[in-house]
mmCIF file of C-alpha atoms in Angstrom:
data_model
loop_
_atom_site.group_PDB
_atom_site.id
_atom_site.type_symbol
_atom_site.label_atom_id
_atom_site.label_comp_id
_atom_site.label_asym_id
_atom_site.label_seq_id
_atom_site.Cartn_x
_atom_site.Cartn_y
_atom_site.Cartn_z
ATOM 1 C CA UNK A 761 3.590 -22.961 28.416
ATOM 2 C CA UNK A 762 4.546 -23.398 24.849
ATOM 3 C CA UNK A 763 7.748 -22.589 22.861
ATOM 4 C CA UNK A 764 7.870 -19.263 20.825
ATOM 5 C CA UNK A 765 9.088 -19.646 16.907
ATOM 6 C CA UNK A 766 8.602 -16.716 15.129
ATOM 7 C CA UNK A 767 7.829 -17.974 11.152
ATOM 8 C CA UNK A 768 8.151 -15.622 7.596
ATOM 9 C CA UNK A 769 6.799 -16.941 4.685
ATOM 10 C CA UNK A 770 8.012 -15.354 1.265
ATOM 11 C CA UNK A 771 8.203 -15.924 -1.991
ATOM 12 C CA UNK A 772 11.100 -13.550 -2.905
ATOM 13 C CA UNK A 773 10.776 -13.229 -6.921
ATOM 14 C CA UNK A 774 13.632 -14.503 -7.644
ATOM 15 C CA UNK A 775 15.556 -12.027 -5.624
ATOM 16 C CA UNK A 776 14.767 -9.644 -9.004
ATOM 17 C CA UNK A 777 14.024 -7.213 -7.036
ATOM 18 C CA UNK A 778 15.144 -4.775 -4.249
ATOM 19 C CA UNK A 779 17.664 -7.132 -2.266
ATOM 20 C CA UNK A 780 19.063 -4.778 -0.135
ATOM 21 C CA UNK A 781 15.252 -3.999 0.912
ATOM 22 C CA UNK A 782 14.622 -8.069 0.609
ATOM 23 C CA UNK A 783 17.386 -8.444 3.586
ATOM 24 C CA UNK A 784 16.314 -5.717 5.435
ATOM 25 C CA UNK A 785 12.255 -6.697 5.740
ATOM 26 C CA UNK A 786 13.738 -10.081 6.985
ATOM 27 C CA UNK A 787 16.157 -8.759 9.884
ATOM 28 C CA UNK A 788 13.235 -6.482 10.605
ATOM 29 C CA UNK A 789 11.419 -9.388 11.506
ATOM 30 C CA UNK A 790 13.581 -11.075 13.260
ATOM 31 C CA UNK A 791 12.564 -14.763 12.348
ATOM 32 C CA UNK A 792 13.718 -17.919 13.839
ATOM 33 C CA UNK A 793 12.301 -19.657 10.636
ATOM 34 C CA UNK A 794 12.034 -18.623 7.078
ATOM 35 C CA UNK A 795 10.159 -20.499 4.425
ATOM 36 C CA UNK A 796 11.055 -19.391 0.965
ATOM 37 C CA UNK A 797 9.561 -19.560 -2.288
ATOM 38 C CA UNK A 798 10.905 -18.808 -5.756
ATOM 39 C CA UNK A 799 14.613 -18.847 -4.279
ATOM 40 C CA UNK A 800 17.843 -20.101 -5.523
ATOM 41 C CA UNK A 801 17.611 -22.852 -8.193
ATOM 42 C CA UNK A 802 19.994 -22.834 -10.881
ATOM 43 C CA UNK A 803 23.982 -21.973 -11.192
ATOM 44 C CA UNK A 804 25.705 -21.666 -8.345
ATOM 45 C CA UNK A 805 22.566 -22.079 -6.060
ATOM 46 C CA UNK A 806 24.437 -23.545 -2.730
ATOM 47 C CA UNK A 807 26.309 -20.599 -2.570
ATOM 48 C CA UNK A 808 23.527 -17.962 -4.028
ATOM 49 C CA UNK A 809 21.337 -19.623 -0.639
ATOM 50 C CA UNK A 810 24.114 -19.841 1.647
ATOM 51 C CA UNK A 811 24.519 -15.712 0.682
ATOM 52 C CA UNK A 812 20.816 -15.195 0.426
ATOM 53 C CA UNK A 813 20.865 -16.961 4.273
ATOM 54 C CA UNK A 814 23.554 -15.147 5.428
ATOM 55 C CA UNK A 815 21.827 -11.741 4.414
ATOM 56 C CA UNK A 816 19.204 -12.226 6.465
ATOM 57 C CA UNK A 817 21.262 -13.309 9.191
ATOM 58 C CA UNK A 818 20.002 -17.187 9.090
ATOM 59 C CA UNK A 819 21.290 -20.398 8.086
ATOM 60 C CA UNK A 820 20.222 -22.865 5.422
ATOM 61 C CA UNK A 821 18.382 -25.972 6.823
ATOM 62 C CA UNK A 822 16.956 -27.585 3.668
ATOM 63 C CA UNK A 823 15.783 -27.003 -0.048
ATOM 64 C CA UNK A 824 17.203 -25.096 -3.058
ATOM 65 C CA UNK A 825 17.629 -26.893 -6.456
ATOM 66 C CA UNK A 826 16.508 -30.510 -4.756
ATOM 67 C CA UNK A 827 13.559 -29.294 -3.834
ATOM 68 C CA UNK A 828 13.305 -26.464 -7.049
ATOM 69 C CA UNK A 829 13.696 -23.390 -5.530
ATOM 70 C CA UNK A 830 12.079 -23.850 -2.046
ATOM 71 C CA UNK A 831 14.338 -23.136 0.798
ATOM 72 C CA UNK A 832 14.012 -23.327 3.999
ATOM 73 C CA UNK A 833 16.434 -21.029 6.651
ATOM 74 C CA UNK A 834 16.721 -20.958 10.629
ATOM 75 C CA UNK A 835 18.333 -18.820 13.294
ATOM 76 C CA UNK A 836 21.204 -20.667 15.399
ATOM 77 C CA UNK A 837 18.503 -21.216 17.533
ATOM 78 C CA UNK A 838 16.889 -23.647 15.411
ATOM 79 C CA UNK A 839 18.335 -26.980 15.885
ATOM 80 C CA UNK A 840 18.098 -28.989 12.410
ATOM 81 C CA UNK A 841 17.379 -33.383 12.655
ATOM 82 C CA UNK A 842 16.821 -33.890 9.109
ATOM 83 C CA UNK A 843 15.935 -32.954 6.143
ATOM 84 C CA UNK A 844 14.607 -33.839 2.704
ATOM 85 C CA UNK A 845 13.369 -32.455 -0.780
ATOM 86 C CA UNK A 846 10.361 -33.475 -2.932
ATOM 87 C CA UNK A 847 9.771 -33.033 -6.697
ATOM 88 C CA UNK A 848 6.397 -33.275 -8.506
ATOM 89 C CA UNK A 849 5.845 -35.186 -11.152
ATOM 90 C CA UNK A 850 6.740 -33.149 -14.324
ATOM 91 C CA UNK A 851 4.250 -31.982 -16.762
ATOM 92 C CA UNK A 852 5.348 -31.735 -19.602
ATOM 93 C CA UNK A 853 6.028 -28.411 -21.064
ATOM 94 C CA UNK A 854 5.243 -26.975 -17.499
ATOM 95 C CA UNK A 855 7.657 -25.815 -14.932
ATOM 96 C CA UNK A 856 8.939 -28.033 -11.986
ATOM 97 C CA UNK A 857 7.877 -27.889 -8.987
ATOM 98 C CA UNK A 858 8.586 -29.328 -5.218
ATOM 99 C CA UNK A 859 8.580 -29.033 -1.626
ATOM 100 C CA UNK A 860 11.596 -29.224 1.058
ATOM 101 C CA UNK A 861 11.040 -30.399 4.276
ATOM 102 C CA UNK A 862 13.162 -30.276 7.878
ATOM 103 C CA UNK A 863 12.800 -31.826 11.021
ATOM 104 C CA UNK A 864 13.751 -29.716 13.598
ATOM 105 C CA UNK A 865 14.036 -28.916 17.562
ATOM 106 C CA UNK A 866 13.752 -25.518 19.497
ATOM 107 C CA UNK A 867 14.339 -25.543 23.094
ATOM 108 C CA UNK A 868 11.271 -29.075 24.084
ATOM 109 C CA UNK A 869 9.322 -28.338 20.667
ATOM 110 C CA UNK A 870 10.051 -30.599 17.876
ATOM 111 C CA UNK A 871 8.498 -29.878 14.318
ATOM 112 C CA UNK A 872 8.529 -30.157 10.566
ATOM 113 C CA UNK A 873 9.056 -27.011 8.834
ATOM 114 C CA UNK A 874 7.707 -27.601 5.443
ATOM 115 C CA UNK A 875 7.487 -25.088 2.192
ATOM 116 C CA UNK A 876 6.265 -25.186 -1.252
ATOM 117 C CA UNK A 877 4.931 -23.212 -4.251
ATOM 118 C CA UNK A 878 2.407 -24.559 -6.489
ATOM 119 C CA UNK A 879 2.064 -23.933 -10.053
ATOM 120 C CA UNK A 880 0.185 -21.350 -12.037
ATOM 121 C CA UNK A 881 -1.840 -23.907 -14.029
ATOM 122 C CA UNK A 882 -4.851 -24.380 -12.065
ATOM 123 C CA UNK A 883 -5.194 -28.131 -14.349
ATOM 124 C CA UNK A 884 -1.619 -28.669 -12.682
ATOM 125 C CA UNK A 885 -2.496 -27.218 -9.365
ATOM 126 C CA UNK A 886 -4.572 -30.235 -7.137
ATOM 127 C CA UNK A 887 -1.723 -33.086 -8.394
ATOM 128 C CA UNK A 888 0.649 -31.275 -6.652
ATOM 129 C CA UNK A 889 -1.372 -30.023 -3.775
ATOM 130 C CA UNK A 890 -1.697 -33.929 -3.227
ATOM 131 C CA UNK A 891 2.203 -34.655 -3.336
ATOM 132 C CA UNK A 892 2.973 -31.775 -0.965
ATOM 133 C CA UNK A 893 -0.008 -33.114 1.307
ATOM 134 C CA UNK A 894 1.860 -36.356 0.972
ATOM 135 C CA UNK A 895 4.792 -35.423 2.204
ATOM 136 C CA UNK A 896 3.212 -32.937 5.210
ATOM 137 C CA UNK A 897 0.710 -36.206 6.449
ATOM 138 C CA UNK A 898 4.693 -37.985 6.528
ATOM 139 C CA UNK A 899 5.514 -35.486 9.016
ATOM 140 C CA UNK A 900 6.133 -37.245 12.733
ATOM 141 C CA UNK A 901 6.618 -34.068 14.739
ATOM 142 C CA UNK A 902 3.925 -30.759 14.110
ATOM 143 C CA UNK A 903 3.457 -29.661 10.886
ATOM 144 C CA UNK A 904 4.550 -25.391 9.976
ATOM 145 C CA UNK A 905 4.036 -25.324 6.283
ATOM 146 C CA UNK A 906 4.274 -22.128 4.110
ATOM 147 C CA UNK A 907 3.568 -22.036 0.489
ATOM 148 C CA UNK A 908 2.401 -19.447 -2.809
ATOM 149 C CA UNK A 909 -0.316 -21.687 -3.382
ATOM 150 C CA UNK A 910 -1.453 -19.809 -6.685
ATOM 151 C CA UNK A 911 -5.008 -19.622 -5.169
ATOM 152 C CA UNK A 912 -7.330 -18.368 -2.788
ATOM 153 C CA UNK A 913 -8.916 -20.185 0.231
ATOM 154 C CA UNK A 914 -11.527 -21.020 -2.223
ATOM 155 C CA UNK A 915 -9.328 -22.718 -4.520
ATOM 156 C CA UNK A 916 -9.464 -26.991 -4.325
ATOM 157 C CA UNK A 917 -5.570 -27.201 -4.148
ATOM 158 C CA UNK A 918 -5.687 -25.140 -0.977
ATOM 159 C CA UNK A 919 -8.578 -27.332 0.200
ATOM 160 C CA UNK A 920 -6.467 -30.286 0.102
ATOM 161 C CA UNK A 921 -3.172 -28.494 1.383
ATOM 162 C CA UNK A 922 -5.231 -27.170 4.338
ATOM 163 C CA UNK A 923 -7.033 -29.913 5.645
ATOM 164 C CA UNK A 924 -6.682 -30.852 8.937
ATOM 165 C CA UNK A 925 -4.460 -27.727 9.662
ATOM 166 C CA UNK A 926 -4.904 -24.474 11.204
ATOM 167 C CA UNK A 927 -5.007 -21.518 8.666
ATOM 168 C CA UNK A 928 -2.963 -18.994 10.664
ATOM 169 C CA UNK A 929 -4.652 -15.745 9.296
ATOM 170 C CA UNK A 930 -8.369 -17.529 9.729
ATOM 171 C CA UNK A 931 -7.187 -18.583 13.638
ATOM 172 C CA UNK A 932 -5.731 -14.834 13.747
ATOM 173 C CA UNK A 933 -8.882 -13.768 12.461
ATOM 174 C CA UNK A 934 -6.873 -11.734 9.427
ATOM 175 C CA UNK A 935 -8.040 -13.841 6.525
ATOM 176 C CA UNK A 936 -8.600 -10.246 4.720
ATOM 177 C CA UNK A 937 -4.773 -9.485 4.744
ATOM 178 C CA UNK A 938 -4.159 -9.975 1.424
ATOM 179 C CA UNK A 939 -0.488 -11.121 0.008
ATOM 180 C CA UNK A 940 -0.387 -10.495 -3.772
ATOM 181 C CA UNK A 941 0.867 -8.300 -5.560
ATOM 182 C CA UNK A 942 2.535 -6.145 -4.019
ATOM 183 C CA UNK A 943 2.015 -2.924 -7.166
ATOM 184 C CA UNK A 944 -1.955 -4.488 -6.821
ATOM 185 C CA UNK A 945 -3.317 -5.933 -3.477
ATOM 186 C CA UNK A 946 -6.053 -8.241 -4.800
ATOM 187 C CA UNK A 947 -5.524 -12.007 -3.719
ATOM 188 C CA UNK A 948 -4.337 -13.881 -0.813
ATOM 189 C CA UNK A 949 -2.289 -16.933 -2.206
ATOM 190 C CA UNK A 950 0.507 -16.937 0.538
ATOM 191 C CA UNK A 951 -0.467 -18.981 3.562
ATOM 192 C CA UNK A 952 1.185 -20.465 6.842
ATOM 193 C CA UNK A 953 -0.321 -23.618 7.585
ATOM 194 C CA UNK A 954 -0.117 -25.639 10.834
ATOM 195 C CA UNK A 955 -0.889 -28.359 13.114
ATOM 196 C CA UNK A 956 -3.756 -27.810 15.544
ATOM 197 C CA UNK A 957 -1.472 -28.058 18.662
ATOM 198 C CA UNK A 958 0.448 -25.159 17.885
ATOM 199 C CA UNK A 959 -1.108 -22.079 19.116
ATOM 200 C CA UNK A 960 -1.203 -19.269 16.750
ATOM 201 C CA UNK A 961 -0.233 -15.792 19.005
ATOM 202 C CA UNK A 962 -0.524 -13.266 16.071
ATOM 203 C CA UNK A 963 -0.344 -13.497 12.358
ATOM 204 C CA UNK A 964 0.595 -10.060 9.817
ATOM 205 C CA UNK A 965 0.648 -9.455 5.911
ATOM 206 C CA UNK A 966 3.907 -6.797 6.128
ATOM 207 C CA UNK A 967 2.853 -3.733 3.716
ATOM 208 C CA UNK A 968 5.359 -1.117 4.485
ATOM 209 C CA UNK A 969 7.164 0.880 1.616
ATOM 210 C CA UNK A 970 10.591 -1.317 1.916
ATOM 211 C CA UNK A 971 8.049 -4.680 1.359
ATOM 212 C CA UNK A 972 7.056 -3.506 -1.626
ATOM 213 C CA UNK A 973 10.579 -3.185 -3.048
ATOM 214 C CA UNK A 974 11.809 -6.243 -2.369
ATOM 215 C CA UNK A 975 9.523 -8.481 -3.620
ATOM 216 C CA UNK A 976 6.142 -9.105 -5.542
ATOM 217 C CA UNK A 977 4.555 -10.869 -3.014
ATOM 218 C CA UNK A 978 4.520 -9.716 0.822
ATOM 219 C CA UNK A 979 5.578 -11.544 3.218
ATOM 220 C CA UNK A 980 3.573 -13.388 6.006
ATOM 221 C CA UNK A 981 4.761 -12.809 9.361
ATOM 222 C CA UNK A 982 3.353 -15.291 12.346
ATOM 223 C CA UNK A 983 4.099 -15.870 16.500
ATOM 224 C CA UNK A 984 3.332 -19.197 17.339
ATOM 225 C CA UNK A 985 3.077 -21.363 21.021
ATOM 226 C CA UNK A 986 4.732 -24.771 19.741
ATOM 227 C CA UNK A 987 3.944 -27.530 22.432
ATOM 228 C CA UNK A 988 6.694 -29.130 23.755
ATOM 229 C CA UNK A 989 7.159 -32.445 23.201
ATOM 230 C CA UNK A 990 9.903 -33.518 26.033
#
């Protein structure tokens, strides 16, 4: 038998949008994990995360302005090891972008929880597909990795973020969920990598009325099986 962890991947806008809605789509899901993209960043951000954490009823593990505005949150039932942030080398005139990372333990499953969101460039794009894949192929324990990956599966930066992982809507056979925008359905750039040992148990884009308030993106919503390690 393996471990259940319950995973949301979202890029949140910039909380610009419905937050009220934003914390009640997360509750609703009822995560033990939450990888987040576009979130605090700038002034104030250990305390905007800490609130944004605290609104959906989780705690912050890793990311924010080290790792530029990916955060990474877990339940109290999400024990954290360690944790660290990655930056991309700058281009210039171009925004900044990185990856956060934690190493982390739920009941005899260890595993990385990683996040990222890659740029809008598509020039930009593969350079830092290849520093987040980096940092995932650094991972000890099994890979989860969410990101806005500003492409489709037939993109190359996705290519070289995905290889030798498990696309959770292809293994949930629901690779035609798509995750952007939310006023215009049209692509699928939001993904939840991970490694091959975990065990993907079901996998959901979640349209409902109160999704599309509270962000532009949806959010992806996966069960997994992790296998334990002890």
């Amino acid at each position: 038998m393996g471990v259940p962890l319950r995973v949301v991947s979202y890029n949140i806008h910039s909380q610009r949008d419905d937050t009220a809605a934003l914390a009640a789509v997360v509750r609703a899901a009822t995560p033990d994990v939450v990888i987040v993209q576009e979130g605090p960043r700038r002034f104030r951000w250990r305390q905007k995360s800490a609130t944004l954490a605290e609104s959906f009823g989780l705690v912050v593990a890793a990311g924010g302005l080290p790792a530029l505005g990916n955060l990474l949150l877990t339940s109290l039932r999400v024990q954290v090891l360690g944790t660290r942030c990655q930056r991309f080398p700058l281009t210039p005139g171009r925004h900044l972008r990185g990856a956060a990372y934690a190493d982390c333990r739920v009941g005899d499953a260890r595993f990385t929880l990683a996040g990222s969101h890659l740029s809008t460039d598509p020039a930009e794009r593969p350079s830092q597909a290849t520093e987040f894949k980096r940092g995932l192929d650094a991972a000890t324990s099994p890979v989860l990795a969410g990101a806005d990956l500003n492409e489709g599966p037939d993109g190359p930066a996705w290519a070289t973020v995905s290889r030798g992982l498990t696309d959770a809507a292809v293994a949930a056979d629901r690779a035609e969920r798509l995750t952007y925008s939310c006023a215009d359905p049209r692509r699928r750039i939001d993904a939840l990598f991970v490694d091959p040992r975990i065990t993907v148990v079901d996998y959901d884009v979640v349209d409902t009325p109160q999704t599309r308030r509270a962000s532009d993106h949806f959010p992806v919503l996966v069960d997994l099986l992790l296998p334990a390690t002890d």
